[in-house]
Amino acid sequence: MPARIAVITDSSSCLPDLVASRWAIGVVQIQLNLGGHFDDENRFDRGEVIDAMRAGHTITTAPPDPGAFFWTYQEAATAGATAIVSIHISGRMSDTVRAAREAAQQIRIPVHVLDSRTTGMSLGFAAVSAARAAAAGADAGRVIEAAERRCTTSTEFIYVDTLEYLRRGGRIGAAQAMLGTAFSIKPLLTVKDGEVAPLARVPGTRRALAKMVDLAVKKSGGFRADIAVTRFGASDHELEIGRQIERRVPAMAESMVVEASTVIGAHLGPGALGITVSPVG
């Protein structure tokens, strides 16, 4: 009988509930602190968080408590898992991986904790690939390979109205060099070496979004790829971006529009949009 491998990730993966449920992926919640109210991010109303950010209120984030990982792992073991693959947001962005490793030491079955060195749907697609491999009866080594392959080949393209929220949260990384950009110049970002990095400066929102689509189409390179458009708060742009990509990427495997994790949105700011290009195979 093949080993049953459980796959766990964290809420920065932006996985829609239906997708996580379909593939039996456990999602541990990163935490948010708004006005002294400290709780799992999925317990906050997204609209209220966005309104608070626009009003200038301080919002901070924190990794899950190791206890949250312990009980998630324990539940998987009790349900019959013989090993766990737990894949998480880059350790250069969050201490989530460290909390997972601390909890893993207390579990009676093997727990393999992976630092994805990314976040968002790059992490989400990696978790899905791992879960698919597990569902097909792969052993832990092959499940890990499936996750790592997605992590290393996926790319995040990110648009933000301002770098101010990244600066406040201390997650600005190499994009620090773009601070001071004129208000009319919009920054495009990516994730490189596990942290947010600059990609381009483009005048105006529409040109910046068009540039982001061009970059995503070029990155797909004619290969089959899953593509996700991620938004933090509804805008007039995400559906049109999705339609453009569908027209211009004929080899696309799967396309979806998803809500950004509230924790990610708290660092990127209202109006942030992203495109994830994740080659299949």
Short mmCIF file of the C-alpha atoms (twelve columns), coordinates in Angstrom:
data_MODEL
# 
_entry.id   MODEL 
# 
loop_
_atom_site.group_PDB 
_atom_site.id 
_atom_site.type_symbol 
_atom_site.label_atom_id 
_atom_site.label_alt_id 
_atom_site.label_comp_id 
_atom_site.label_asym_id 
_atom_site.label_seq_id 
_atom_site.Cartn_x 
_atom_site.Cartn_y 
_atom_site.Cartn_z 
_atom_site.pdbx_PDB_model_num 
ATOM 1   C CA . MET A 1   0.000   0.000  0.000   1 
ATOM 2   C CA . PRO A 2   1.530   3.369  -0.991  1 
ATOM 3   C CA . ALA A 3   2.426   5.833  1.711   1 
ATOM 4   C CA . ARG A 4   -0.164  8.528  2.353   1 
ATOM 5   C CA . ILE A 5   1.566   11.890 2.267   1 
ATOM 6   C CA . ALA A 6   -0.267  14.904 3.697   1 
ATOM 7   C CA . VAL A 7   0.474   18.325 2.195   1 
ATOM 8   C CA . ILE A 8   0.344   21.461 4.359   1 
ATOM 9   C CA . THR A 9   0.948   25.090 3.416   1 
ATOM 10  C CA . ASP A 10  0.173   28.493 4.903   1 
ATOM 11  C CA . SER A 11  -2.346  31.187 4.080   1 
ATOM 12  C CA . SER A 12  0.148   33.295 2.098   1 
ATOM 13  C CA . SER A 13  -0.337  30.697 -0.654  1 
ATOM 14  C CA . CYS A 14  -3.602  32.486 -1.597  1 
ATOM 15  C CA . LEU A 15  -5.232  29.137 -2.372  1 
ATOM 16  C CA . PRO A 16  -8.984  29.440 -2.797  1 
ATOM 17  C CA . ASP A 17  -10.832 27.315 -0.239  1 
ATOM 18  C CA . LEU A 18  -12.333 25.110 -2.949  1 
ATOM 19  C CA . VAL A 19  -8.896  24.311 -4.389  1 
ATOM 20  C CA . ALA A 20  -7.387  23.521 -0.991  1 
ATOM 21  C CA . SER A 21  -10.380 21.331 -0.160  1 
ATOM 22  C CA . ARG A 22  -10.311 19.517 -3.490  1 
ATOM 23  C CA . TRP A 23  -6.706  18.469 -2.983  1 
ATOM 24  C CA . ALA A 24  -6.961  18.007 0.800   1 
ATOM 25  C CA . ILE A 25  -4.283  20.644 1.435   1 
ATOM 26  C CA . GLY A 26  -4.052  21.842 5.035   1 
ATOM 27  C CA . VAL A 27  -3.705  25.626 5.311   1 
ATOM 28  C CA . VAL A 28  -2.237  27.128 8.490   1 
ATOM 29  C CA . GLN A 29  -3.195  30.752 9.009   1 
ATOM 30  C CA . ILE A 30  -0.627  33.532 9.310   1 
ATOM 31  C CA . GLN A 31  -1.666  36.138 11.871  1 
ATOM 32  C CA . LEU A 32  -2.657  39.776 11.606  1 
ATOM 33  C CA . ASN A 33  -2.694  42.569 14.177  1 
ATOM 34  C CA . LEU A 34  -5.100  45.408 13.526  1 
ATOM 35  C CA . GLY A 35  -5.775  47.958 16.240  1 
ATOM 36  C CA . GLY A 36  -4.709  45.558 18.969  1 
ATOM 37  C CA . HIS A 37  -6.912  42.759 17.593  1 
ATOM 38  C CA . PHE A 38  -4.534  39.866 16.969  1 
ATOM 39  C CA . ASP A 39  -5.909  36.786 15.222  1 
ATOM 40  C CA . ASP A 40  -5.676  34.421 12.247  1 
ATOM 41  C CA . GLU A 41  -5.852  36.392 9.027   1 
ATOM 42  C CA . ASN A 42  -8.976  34.606 7.771   1 
ATOM 43  C CA . ARG A 43  -10.928 35.944 10.750  1 
ATOM 44  C CA . PHE A 44  -10.581 39.532 9.528   1 
ATOM 45  C CA . ASP A 45  -12.940 41.195 7.074   1 
ATOM 46  C CA . ARG A 46  -10.892 42.055 4.012   1 
ATOM 47  C CA . GLY A 47  -12.803 45.278 3.318   1 
ATOM 48  C CA . GLU A 48  -12.285 46.510 6.864   1 
ATOM 49  C CA . VAL A 49  -8.555  45.821 6.618   1 
ATOM 50  C CA . ILE A 50  -8.332  47.761 3.352   1 
ATOM 51  C CA . ASP A 51  -10.288 50.684 4.833   1 
ATOM 52  C CA . ALA A 52  -8.001  50.700 7.886   1 
ATOM 53  C CA . MET A 53  -4.906  50.766 5.679   1 
ATOM 54  C CA . ARG A 54  -6.229  53.674 3.655   1 
ATOM 55  C CA . ALA A 55  -7.009  55.494 6.892   1 
ATOM 56  C CA . GLY A 56  -3.380  55.129 7.963   1 
ATOM 57  C CA . HIS A 57  -3.851  52.590 10.756  1 
ATOM 58  C CA . THR A 58  -0.882  50.401 11.628  1 
ATOM 59  C CA . ILE A 59  -1.225  46.769 10.632  1 
ATOM 60  C CA . THR A 60  1.374   44.160 11.501  1 
ATOM 61  C CA . THR A 61  1.702   40.468 10.708  1 
ATOM 62  C CA . ALA A 62  3.179   37.484 12.503  1 
ATOM 63  C CA . PRO A 63  3.840   33.825 11.679  1 
ATOM 64  C CA . PRO A 64  1.481   31.160 12.964  1 
ATOM 65  C CA . ASP A 65  2.101   29.973 16.487  1 
ATOM 66  C CA . PRO A 66  3.992   26.639 16.484  1 
ATOM 67  C CA . GLY A 67  0.935   25.201 18.222  1 
ATOM 68  C CA . ALA A 68  -1.151  25.830 15.102  1 
ATOM 69  C CA . PHE A 69  1.303   23.750 13.109  1 
ATOM 70  C CA . PHE A 70  1.446   21.063 15.782  1 
ATOM 71  C CA . TRP A 71  -2.310  20.488 15.766  1 
ATOM 72  C CA . THR A 72  -2.488  20.583 11.963  1 
ATOM 73  C CA . TYR A 73  0.289   17.992 11.743  1 
ATOM 74  C CA . GLN A 74  -1.241  15.939 14.522  1 
ATOM 75  C CA . GLU A 75  -4.607  15.910 12.769  1 
ATOM 76  C CA . ALA A 76  -2.953  14.663 9.562   1 
ATOM 77  C CA . ALA A 77  -1.161  11.901 11.463  1 
ATOM 78  C CA . THR A 78  -4.367  10.874 13.225  1 
ATOM 79  C CA . ALA A 79  -6.144  10.722 9.858   1 
ATOM 80  C CA . GLY A 80  -3.594  8.170  8.656   1 
ATOM 81  C CA . ALA A 81  -0.785  10.154 7.040   1 
ATOM 82  C CA . THR A 82  2.553   8.369  7.176   1 
ATOM 83  C CA . ALA A 83  4.526   11.542 6.359   1 
ATOM 84  C CA . ILE A 84  3.899   15.249 5.862   1 
ATOM 85  C CA . VAL A 85  5.284   17.712 3.327   1 
ATOM 86  C CA . SER A 86  4.859   21.234 4.687   1 
ATOM 87  C CA . ILE A 87  5.740   24.026 2.265   1 
ATOM 88  C CA . HIS A 88  5.767   27.687 3.226   1 
ATOM 89  C CA . ILE A 89  6.411   31.343 2.486   1 
ATOM 90  C CA . SER A 90  10.040  32.365 2.033   1 
ATOM 91  C CA . GLY A 91  12.048  32.446 5.241   1 
ATOM 92  C CA . ARG A 92  13.383  35.846 4.143   1 
ATOM 93  C CA . MET A 93  9.857   37.251 4.349   1 
ATOM 94  C CA . SER A 94  8.489   35.483 7.417   1 
ATOM 95  C CA . ASP A 95  9.428   33.224 10.330  1 
ATOM 96  C CA . THR A 96  6.664   30.820 9.325   1 
ATOM 97  C CA . VAL A 97  9.149   28.136 8.254   1 
ATOM 98  C CA . ARG A 98  10.879  28.339 11.630  1 
ATOM 99  C CA . ALA A 99  7.564   27.877 13.469  1 
ATOM 100 C CA . ALA A 100 6.761   24.878 11.259  1 
ATOM 101 C CA . ARG A 101 10.138  23.271 11.954  1 
ATOM 102 C CA . GLU A 102 9.713   23.771 15.677  1 
ATOM 103 C CA . ALA A 103 6.370   21.985 15.595  1 
ATOM 104 C CA . ALA A 104 7.658   19.242 13.296  1 
ATOM 105 C CA . GLN A 105 10.078  18.057 15.970  1 
ATOM 106 C CA . GLN A 106 7.143   17.063 18.155  1 
ATOM 107 C CA . ILE A 107 5.341   14.851 15.622  1 
ATOM 108 C CA . ARG A 108 5.749   11.061 15.555  1 
ATOM 109 C CA . ILE A 109 5.739   10.791 11.746  1 
ATOM 110 C CA . PRO A 110 8.279   12.419 9.403   1 
ATOM 111 C CA . VAL A 111 7.533   16.075 8.629   1 
ATOM 112 C CA . HIS A 112 9.475   17.604 5.750   1 
ATOM 113 C CA . VAL A 113 9.378   21.405 6.019   1 
ATOM 114 C CA . LEU A 114 10.266  23.266 2.829   1 
ATOM 115 C CA . ASP A 115 11.169  26.929 2.429   1 
ATOM 116 C CA . SER A 116 9.575   27.795 -0.922  1 
ATOM 117 C CA . ARG A 117 11.646  30.991 -1.236  1 
ATOM 118 C CA . THR A 118 8.514   32.580 -2.691  1 
ATOM 119 C CA . THR A 119 4.912   33.325 -1.765  1 
ATOM 120 C CA . GLY A 120 1.477   33.903 -3.292  1 
ATOM 121 C CA . MET A 121 0.212   31.551 -5.967  1 
ATOM 122 C CA . SER A 122 3.755   30.416 -6.757  1 
ATOM 123 C CA . LEU A 123 3.507   28.777 -3.356  1 
ATOM 124 C CA . GLY A 124 -0.123  27.826 -3.983  1 
ATOM 125 C CA . PHE A 125 0.631   26.046 -7.270  1 
ATOM 126 C CA . ALA A 126 3.556   24.262 -5.596  1 
ATOM 127 C CA . ALA A 127 1.230   22.962 -2.875  1 
ATOM 128 C CA . VAL A 128 -1.257  21.755 -5.493  1 
ATOM 129 C CA . SER A 129 1.476   19.959 -7.448  1 
ATOM 130 C CA . ALA A 130 2.653   18.285 -4.262  1 
ATOM 131 C CA . ALA A 131 -0.891  17.236 -3.389  1 
ATOM 132 C CA . ARG A 132 -1.483  15.836 -6.874  1 
ATOM 133 C CA . ALA A 133 1.669   13.764 -6.591  1 
ATOM 134 C CA . ALA A 134 0.606   12.536 -3.161  1 
ATOM 135 C CA . ALA A 135 -2.864  11.631 -4.449  1 
ATOM 136 C CA . ALA A 136 -1.218  9.593  -7.221  1 
ATOM 137 C CA . GLY A 137 0.643   7.560  -4.586  1 
ATOM 138 C CA . ALA A 138 4.070   9.217  -4.808  1 
ATOM 139 C CA . ASP A 139 6.435   8.802  -1.884  1 
ATOM 140 C CA . ALA A 140 7.651   11.765 0.165   1 
ATOM 141 C CA . GLY A 141 10.709  12.302 -2.021  1 
ATOM 142 C CA . ARG A 142 8.662   12.640 -5.195  1 
ATOM 143 C CA . VAL A 143 6.109   14.876 -3.487  1 
ATOM 144 C CA . ILE A 144 8.945   17.162 -2.385  1 
ATOM 145 C CA . GLU A 145 10.383  17.154 -5.916  1 
ATOM 146 C CA . ALA A 146 7.004   18.172 -7.353  1 
ATOM 147 C CA . ALA A 147 6.760   21.090 -4.933  1 
ATOM 148 C CA . GLU A 148 10.327  22.247 -5.418  1 
ATOM 149 C CA . ARG A 149 10.080  22.100 -9.207  1 
ATOM 150 C CA . ARG A 150 7.085   24.455 -9.137  1 
ATOM 151 C CA . CYS A 151 8.791   26.809 -6.689  1 
ATOM 152 C CA . THR A 152 11.877  27.178 -8.835  1 
ATOM 153 C CA . THR A 153 10.050  27.611 -12.145 1 
ATOM 154 C CA . SER A 154 7.171   29.884 -11.082 1 
ATOM 155 C CA . THR A 155 7.423   33.654 -11.375 1 
ATOM 156 C CA . GLU A 156 5.586   36.451 -9.572  1 
ATOM 157 C CA . PHE A 157 4.884   39.773 -11.293 1 
ATOM 158 C CA . ILE A 158 3.545   42.373 -8.857  1 
ATOM 159 C CA . TYR A 159 2.043   45.819 -9.313  1 
ATOM 160 C CA . VAL A 160 1.673   48.195 -6.355  1 
ATOM 161 C CA . ASP A 161 0.374   51.752 -6.241  1 
ATOM 162 C CA . THR A 162 3.122   52.677 -3.785  1 
ATOM 163 C CA . LEU A 163 6.073   51.084 -2.023  1 
ATOM 164 C CA . GLU A 164 5.080   52.703 1.249   1 
ATOM 165 C CA . TYR A 165 3.325   49.631 2.691   1 
ATOM 166 C CA . LEU A 166 6.280   47.379 1.934   1 
ATOM 167 C CA . ARG A 167 8.556   49.918 3.580   1 
ATOM 168 C CA . ARG A 168 6.391   50.098 6.695   1 
ATOM 169 C CA . GLY A 169 6.282   46.343 7.036   1 
ATOM 170 C CA . GLY A 170 10.011  45.879 6.553   1 
ATOM 171 C CA . ARG A 171 9.485   43.527 3.586   1 
ATOM 172 C CA . ILE A 172 10.825  45.822 0.892   1 
ATOM 173 C CA . GLY A 173 14.053  43.876 0.309   1 
ATOM 174 C CA . ALA A 174 15.996  44.831 -2.808  1 
ATOM 175 C CA . ALA A 175 13.098  47.050 -3.913  1 
ATOM 176 C CA . GLN A 176 14.469  49.571 -1.403  1 
ATOM 177 C CA . ALA A 177 16.343  51.044 -4.354  1 
ATOM 178 C CA . MET A 178 13.043  52.133 -5.906  1 
ATOM 179 C CA . LEU A 179 11.935  54.277 -2.972  1 
ATOM 180 C CA . GLY A 180 11.589  57.906 -3.878  1 
ATOM 181 C CA . THR A 181 10.093  57.091 -7.271  1 
ATOM 182 C CA . ALA A 182 7.886   59.918 -8.551  1 
ATOM 183 C CA . PHE A 183 4.202   59.517 -7.753  1 
ATOM 184 C CA . SER A 184 3.289   59.062 -11.411 1 
ATOM 185 C CA . ILE A 185 5.860   56.281 -11.851 1 
ATOM 186 C CA . LYS A 186 4.482   52.892 -10.847 1 
ATOM 187 C CA . PRO A 187 6.798   50.136 -9.635  1 
ATOM 188 C CA . LEU A 188 6.634   46.569 -10.875 1 
ATOM 189 C CA . LEU A 189 8.130   43.977 -8.562  1 
ATOM 190 C CA . THR A 190 8.965   40.297 -8.471  1 
ATOM 191 C CA . VAL A 191 10.232  37.745 -5.947  1 
ATOM 192 C CA . LYS A 192 13.902  36.890 -6.337  1 
ATOM 193 C CA . ASP A 193 16.167  34.946 -3.975  1 
ATOM 194 C CA . GLY A 194 13.311  34.745 -1.502  1 
ATOM 195 C CA . GLU A 195 12.536  38.455 -1.217  1 
ATOM 196 C CA . VAL A 196 10.733  41.251 -3.016  1 
ATOM 197 C CA . ALA A 197 12.882  42.700 -5.777  1 
ATOM 198 C CA . PRO A 198 12.511  45.517 -8.335  1 
ATOM 199 C CA . LEU A 199 11.498  44.676 -11.875 1 
ATOM 200 C CA . ALA A 200 10.636  47.909 -13.695 1 
ATOM 201 C CA . ARG A 201 9.456   51.507 -13.326 1 
ATOM 202 C CA . VAL A 202 6.594   52.439 -15.622 1 
ATOM 203 C CA . PRO A 203 4.750   55.776 -15.998 1 
ATOM 204 C CA . GLY A 204 1.070   55.458 -15.067 1 
ATOM 205 C CA . THR A 205 -1.095  52.589 -13.845 1 
ATOM 206 C CA . ARG A 206 -2.410  51.426 -17.227 1 
ATOM 207 C CA . ARG A 207 1.036   51.287 -18.789 1 
ATOM 208 C CA . ALA A 208 2.390   49.487 -15.749 1 
ATOM 209 C CA . LEU A 209 -0.359  46.857 -15.905 1 
ATOM 210 C CA . ALA A 210 0.121   46.446 -19.659 1 
ATOM 211 C CA . LYS A 211 3.842   45.962 -19.079 1 
ATOM 212 C CA . MET A 212 3.112   43.363 -16.396 1 
ATOM 213 C CA . VAL A 213 0.897   41.428 -18.816 1 
ATOM 214 C CA . ASP A 214 3.601   41.589 -21.504 1 
ATOM 215 C CA . LEU A 215 6.162   40.223 -19.067 1 
ATOM 216 C CA . ALA A 216 3.852   37.401 -18.006 1 
ATOM 217 C CA . VAL A 217 3.091   36.431 -21.605 1 
ATOM 218 C CA . LYS A 218 6.793   36.460 -22.467 1 
ATOM 219 C CA . LYS A 219 7.593   34.351 -19.414 1 
ATOM 220 C CA . SER A 220 5.083   31.698 -20.438 1 
ATOM 221 C CA . GLY A 221 7.280   31.188 -23.485 1 
ATOM 222 C CA . GLY A 222 4.748   29.070 -25.345 1 
ATOM 223 C CA . PHE A 223 4.955   26.333 -22.713 1 
ATOM 224 C CA . ARG A 224 1.923   25.006 -20.848 1 
ATOM 225 C CA . ALA A 225 1.518   27.036 -17.696 1 
ATOM 226 C CA . ASP A 226 -0.948  27.676 -14.911 1 
ATOM 227 C CA . ILE A 227 -1.583  31.403 -14.529 1 
ATOM 228 C CA . ALA A 228 -3.227  33.228 -11.644 1 
ATOM 229 C CA . VAL A 229 -4.200  36.873 -11.418 1 
ATOM 230 C CA . THR A 230 -4.166  37.956 -7.779  1 
ATOM 231 C CA . ARG A 231 -5.890  41.054 -6.431  1 
ATOM 232 C CA . PHE A 232 -6.084  42.784 -3.072  1 
ATOM 233 C CA . GLY A 233 -9.502  44.360 -3.178  1 
ATOM 234 C CA . ALA A 234 -11.625 44.474 -6.320  1 
ATOM 235 C CA . SER A 235 -10.510 46.845 -9.066  1 
ATOM 236 C CA . ASP A 236 -11.389 47.539 -12.685 1 
ATOM 237 C CA . HIS A 237 -8.327  45.707 -13.944 1 
ATOM 238 C CA . GLU A 238 -8.051  42.066 -12.852 1 
ATOM 239 C CA . LEU A 239 -10.740 40.597 -15.130 1 
ATOM 240 C CA . GLU A 240 -9.390  42.401 -18.175 1 
ATOM 241 C CA . ILE A 241 -5.877  41.217 -17.315 1 
ATOM 242 C CA . GLY A 242 -7.209  37.673 -17.137 1 
ATOM 243 C CA . ARG A 243 -8.920  38.006 -20.532 1 
ATOM 244 C CA . GLN A 244 -5.770  39.411 -22.141 1 
ATOM 245 C CA . ILE A 245 -3.688  36.549 -20.837 1 
ATOM 246 C CA . GLU A 246 -6.189  33.959 -22.042 1 
ATOM 247 C CA . ARG A 247 -6.041  35.468 -25.539 1 
ATOM 248 C CA . ARG A 248 -2.266  35.695 -25.635 1 
ATOM 249 C CA . VAL A 249 -1.227  32.427 -23.955 1 
ATOM 250 C CA . PRO A 250 -2.759  29.648 -26.073 1 
ATOM 251 C CA . ALA A 251 -0.882  26.923 -24.181 1 
ATOM 252 C CA . MET A 252 -2.305  27.980 -20.820 1 
ATOM 253 C CA . ALA A 253 -3.244  24.993 -18.660 1 
ATOM 254 C CA . GLU A 254 -5.362  26.669 -15.990 1 
ATOM 255 C CA . SER A 255 -6.352  30.265 -15.333 1 
ATOM 256 C CA . MET A 256 -7.861  31.788 -12.209 1 
ATOM 257 C CA . VAL A 257 -8.462  35.107 -10.486 1 
ATOM 258 C CA . VAL A 258 -7.852  34.878 -6.743  1 
ATOM 259 C CA . GLU A 259 -7.897  37.138 -3.718  1 
ATOM 260 C CA . ALA A 260 -4.513  37.904 -2.226  1 
ATOM 261 C CA . SER A 261 -3.947  36.698 1.283   1 
ATOM 262 C CA . THR A 262 -4.843  39.545 3.650   1 
ATOM 263 C CA . VAL A 263 -1.351  39.261 5.119   1 
ATOM 264 C CA . ILE A 264 0.221   39.733 1.697   1 
ATOM 265 C CA . GLY A 265 -2.149  42.608 0.979   1 
ATOM 266 C CA . ALA A 266 -1.176  44.256 4.256   1 
ATOM 267 C CA . HIS A 267 2.384   44.525 2.928   1 
ATOM 268 C CA . LEU A 268 1.585   45.401 -0.701  1 
ATOM 269 C CA . GLY A 269 -1.237  47.859 -0.049  1 
ATOM 270 C CA . PRO A 270 -4.725  48.411 -1.488  1 
ATOM 271 C CA . GLY A 271 -4.968  48.094 -5.248  1 
ATOM 272 C CA . ALA A 272 -2.077  45.653 -5.532  1 
ATOM 273 C CA . LEU A 273 -2.295  43.187 -8.404  1 
ATOM 274 C CA . GLY A 274 -0.149  40.246 -9.316  1 
ATOM 275 C CA . ILE A 275 0.300   37.632 -12.031 1 
ATOM 276 C CA . THR A 276 1.776   34.233 -11.301 1 
ATOM 277 C CA . VAL A 277 3.156   32.196 -14.204 1 
ATOM 278 C CA . SER A 278 3.782   28.594 -13.205 1 
ATOM 279 C CA . PRO A 279 4.929   26.146 -15.917 1 
ATOM 280 C CA . VAL A 280 3.326   22.707 -15.839 1 
ATOM 281 C CA . GLY A 281 5.386   19.561 -16.037 1 
# 
